[in-house]
Short mmCIF file of C-alpha atoms in Angstrom, two decimals:
data_model
loop_
_atom_site.label_atom_id
_atom_site.label_comp_id
_atom_site.label_asym_id
_atom_site.label_seq_id
_atom_site.Cartn_x
_atom_site.Cartn_y
_atom_site.Cartn_z
CA MET A 3 0.29 0.10 -0.06
CA SER A 4 1.29 3.51 -0.89
CA SER A 5 1.98 6.58 1.54
CA PRO A 6 -0.32 8.99 1.74
CA ASN A 7 2.39 11.26 0.10
CA HIS A 8 1.63 9.90 -3.46
CA PHE A 9 -0.19 12.26 -4.54
CA PHE A 10 1.82 14.49 -3.22
CA ARG A 11 4.44 13.11 -6.20
CA ASN A 12 1.70 13.24 -8.58
CA PRO A 13 -1.66 14.70 -8.39
CA ALA A 14 -2.68 13.83 -11.46
CA ARG A 15 -3.18 10.14 -9.45
CA LEU A 16 -6.08 12.52 -7.88
CA PHE A 17 -8.45 12.68 -11.22
CA ALA A 18 -7.47 9.19 -12.32
CA ALA A 19 -10.48 6.99 -12.31
CA GLY A 20 -9.73 4.02 -9.70
CA THR A 21 -12.87 3.17 -7.78
CA SER A 22 -11.99 5.22 -4.60
CA VAL A 23 -10.91 8.38 -6.30
CA LEU A 24 -14.30 8.10 -7.95
CA TRP A 25 -16.58 7.20 -4.88
CA ALA A 26 -14.66 10.57 -3.08
CA TRP A 27 -15.57 12.20 -5.98
CA ARG A 28 -19.41 11.08 -6.03
CA ILE A 29 -19.31 12.02 -2.42
CA VAL A 30 -17.78 15.44 -3.31
CA LEU A 31 -20.50 15.68 -5.45
CA LEU A 32 -23.27 15.18 -2.80
CA VAL A 33 -22.44 17.09 -0.45
CA VAL A 34 -22.05 19.97 -2.96
CA VAL A 35 -25.55 19.12 -4.63
CA LEU A 36 -26.63 19.48 -0.53
CA ALA A 37 -24.85 22.53 -0.59
CA VAL A 38 -26.51 24.42 -3.48
CA SER A 39 -29.44 23.02 -2.96
CA TYR A 40 -29.82 24.37 0.67
CA LEU A 41 -28.68 27.92 -0.44
CA ALA A 42 -31.73 27.76 -3.67
CA LEU A 43 -34.19 26.41 -1.90
CA THR A 44 -34.25 28.46 1.20
CA PRO A 45 -36.28 31.32 1.02
CA THR A 46 -33.31 33.26 2.95
CA PRO A 47 -29.84 32.23 2.55
CA PRO A 48 -27.14 32.69 4.72
CA TYR A 49 -25.85 36.29 5.57
CA GLY A 50 -21.73 36.26 3.84
CA VAL A 51 -22.44 33.35 1.77
CA SER A 52 -23.02 35.73 -1.27
CA THR A 53 -19.75 37.38 -4.04
CA GLY A 54 -22.45 40.13 -4.24
CA TRP A 55 -23.48 38.98 -7.79
CA ASP A 56 -26.14 36.68 -8.07
CA LYS A 57 -25.02 35.02 -12.01
CA LEU A 58 -21.79 34.51 -10.22
CA ASN A 59 -23.13 32.80 -7.44
CA HIS A 60 -24.61 30.67 -10.07
CA GLY A 61 -22.41 30.21 -11.99
CA LEU A 62 -20.01 29.21 -9.63
CA ALA A 63 -21.78 26.66 -7.71
CA PHE A 64 -23.01 24.98 -11.08
CA ALA A 65 -18.78 24.64 -11.50
CA ALA A 66 -18.28 22.98 -8.88
CA LEU A 67 -20.80 20.42 -9.42
CA SER A 68 -19.85 20.09 -12.88
CA LEU A 69 -16.64 19.97 -11.66
CA SER A 70 -17.03 16.97 -8.92
CA GLY A 71 -19.70 15.27 -11.18
CA CYS A 72 -16.72 15.04 -14.30
CA PHE A 73 -14.34 13.75 -11.75
CA GLY A 74 -16.73 11.47 -9.78
CA PHE A 75 -18.59 9.97 -13.06
CA SER A 76 -14.74 9.82 -15.55
CA ASN A 77 -14.97 5.74 -15.86
CA SER A 78 -16.38 6.47 -19.38
CA ARG A 79 -17.27 9.20 -21.48
CA PHE A 80 -21.28 8.46 -21.69
CA MET A 81 -21.18 8.75 -17.62
CA THR A 82 -19.20 11.74 -17.97
CA LEU A 83 -21.81 13.21 -20.18
CA GLY A 84 -24.60 11.64 -18.45
CA ALA A 85 -23.51 14.50 -15.05
CA ILE A 86 -23.06 17.54 -17.42
CA GLY A 87 -26.84 16.81 -18.20
CA ALA A 88 -27.51 15.56 -15.27
CA ILE A 89 -26.16 18.75 -13.82
CA LEU A 90 -28.43 20.62 -16.07
CA ALA A 91 -31.45 19.51 -15.76
CA TYR A 92 -31.52 20.24 -11.82
CA GLY A 93 -30.31 23.69 -12.87
CA GLY A 94 -33.68 23.79 -14.32
CA PHE A 95 -35.34 22.02 -11.69
CA ILE A 96 -33.87 24.19 -9.35
CA GLU A 97 -35.43 27.12 -11.21
CA ILE A 98 -38.78 25.72 -11.68
CA ALA A 99 -38.81 25.21 -7.69
CA GLN A 100 -37.91 28.32 -6.25
CA ALA A 101 -41.08 29.63 -8.35
CA PHE A 102 -42.81 28.21 -5.45
CA VAL A 103 -40.47 29.11 -2.65
CA PRO A 104 -41.45 32.65 -0.51
CA GLY A 105 -38.84 35.49 -1.44
CA ARG A 106 -37.89 33.24 -4.41
CA THR A 107 -38.10 33.72 -8.63
CA ALA A 108 -37.71 31.60 -11.46
CA GLU A 109 -35.47 33.41 -13.75
CA TRP A 110 -33.98 32.23 -17.26
CA GLY A 111 -31.46 34.22 -16.52
CA ASP A 112 -30.17 31.76 -13.33
CA PHE A 113 -30.77 29.07 -15.77
CA VAL A 114 -28.13 30.75 -18.55
CA ALA A 115 -25.29 31.32 -15.51
CA ASP A 116 -25.85 28.06 -14.40
CA ALA A 117 -25.14 26.44 -17.98
CA VAL A 118 -22.63 28.61 -18.20
CA GLY A 119 -20.70 27.26 -15.11
CA THR A 120 -21.22 23.87 -15.89
CA LEU A 121 -19.73 24.29 -19.01
CA LEU A 122 -16.90 26.08 -17.59
CA GLY A 123 -16.68 23.35 -14.66
CA ALA A 124 -16.75 20.85 -17.37
CA THR A 125 -14.34 22.19 -19.51
CA VAL A 126 -11.88 22.37 -16.87
CA ALA A 127 -12.03 18.62 -15.41
CA LEU A 128 -12.27 17.44 -18.83
CA SER A 129 -8.91 18.87 -19.54
CA ALA A 130 -7.35 18.32 -16.07
CA LEU A 131 -8.99 14.36 -17.20
CA LYS A 132 -7.85 14.74 -20.32
CA SER A 133 -3.98 15.94 -19.09
CA ALA A 134 -3.75 13.25 -16.35
CA ARG A 135 -4.31 10.41 -19.22
CA ASN A 136 -1.82 11.50 -21.43
CA PRO A 137 0.53 13.12 -19.09
CA VAL A 138 3.63 15.53 -20.67
CA LYS A 139 6.97 12.94 -20.75
CA SER A 140 10.07 15.59 -19.85
CA ARG A 141 12.90 15.59 -21.75
CA ALA A 142 15.20 14.89 -18.80
#
């Protein structure tokens, strides 16, 4: 069994498709889903959790969802695309649900911010996964 320091020697292992790593990212995804759900569906979110711009809040939340979703379901292209699709659908669900929460409104702009955050997070995650699978060899 390798030491905990093996992640520091080879950080690409954080993105490898090993079973324990996938489950760790899936747990991160679950925690982020719970946090986003609470923040999005609470009539008055806690003070100090906002960036000050609602669209940036949406984009960052969905980028985090997308990053953890892509890493957690990176064992096949189908699973990764399914995770991205599920996160986009989740953004639509939140907007519909907010129409029924006192003090909240459903907005197309929020859904667009969710989609942009999802796509940016997926782009970063897929780039990291690609570089982890195809590391650059040094000439030393």
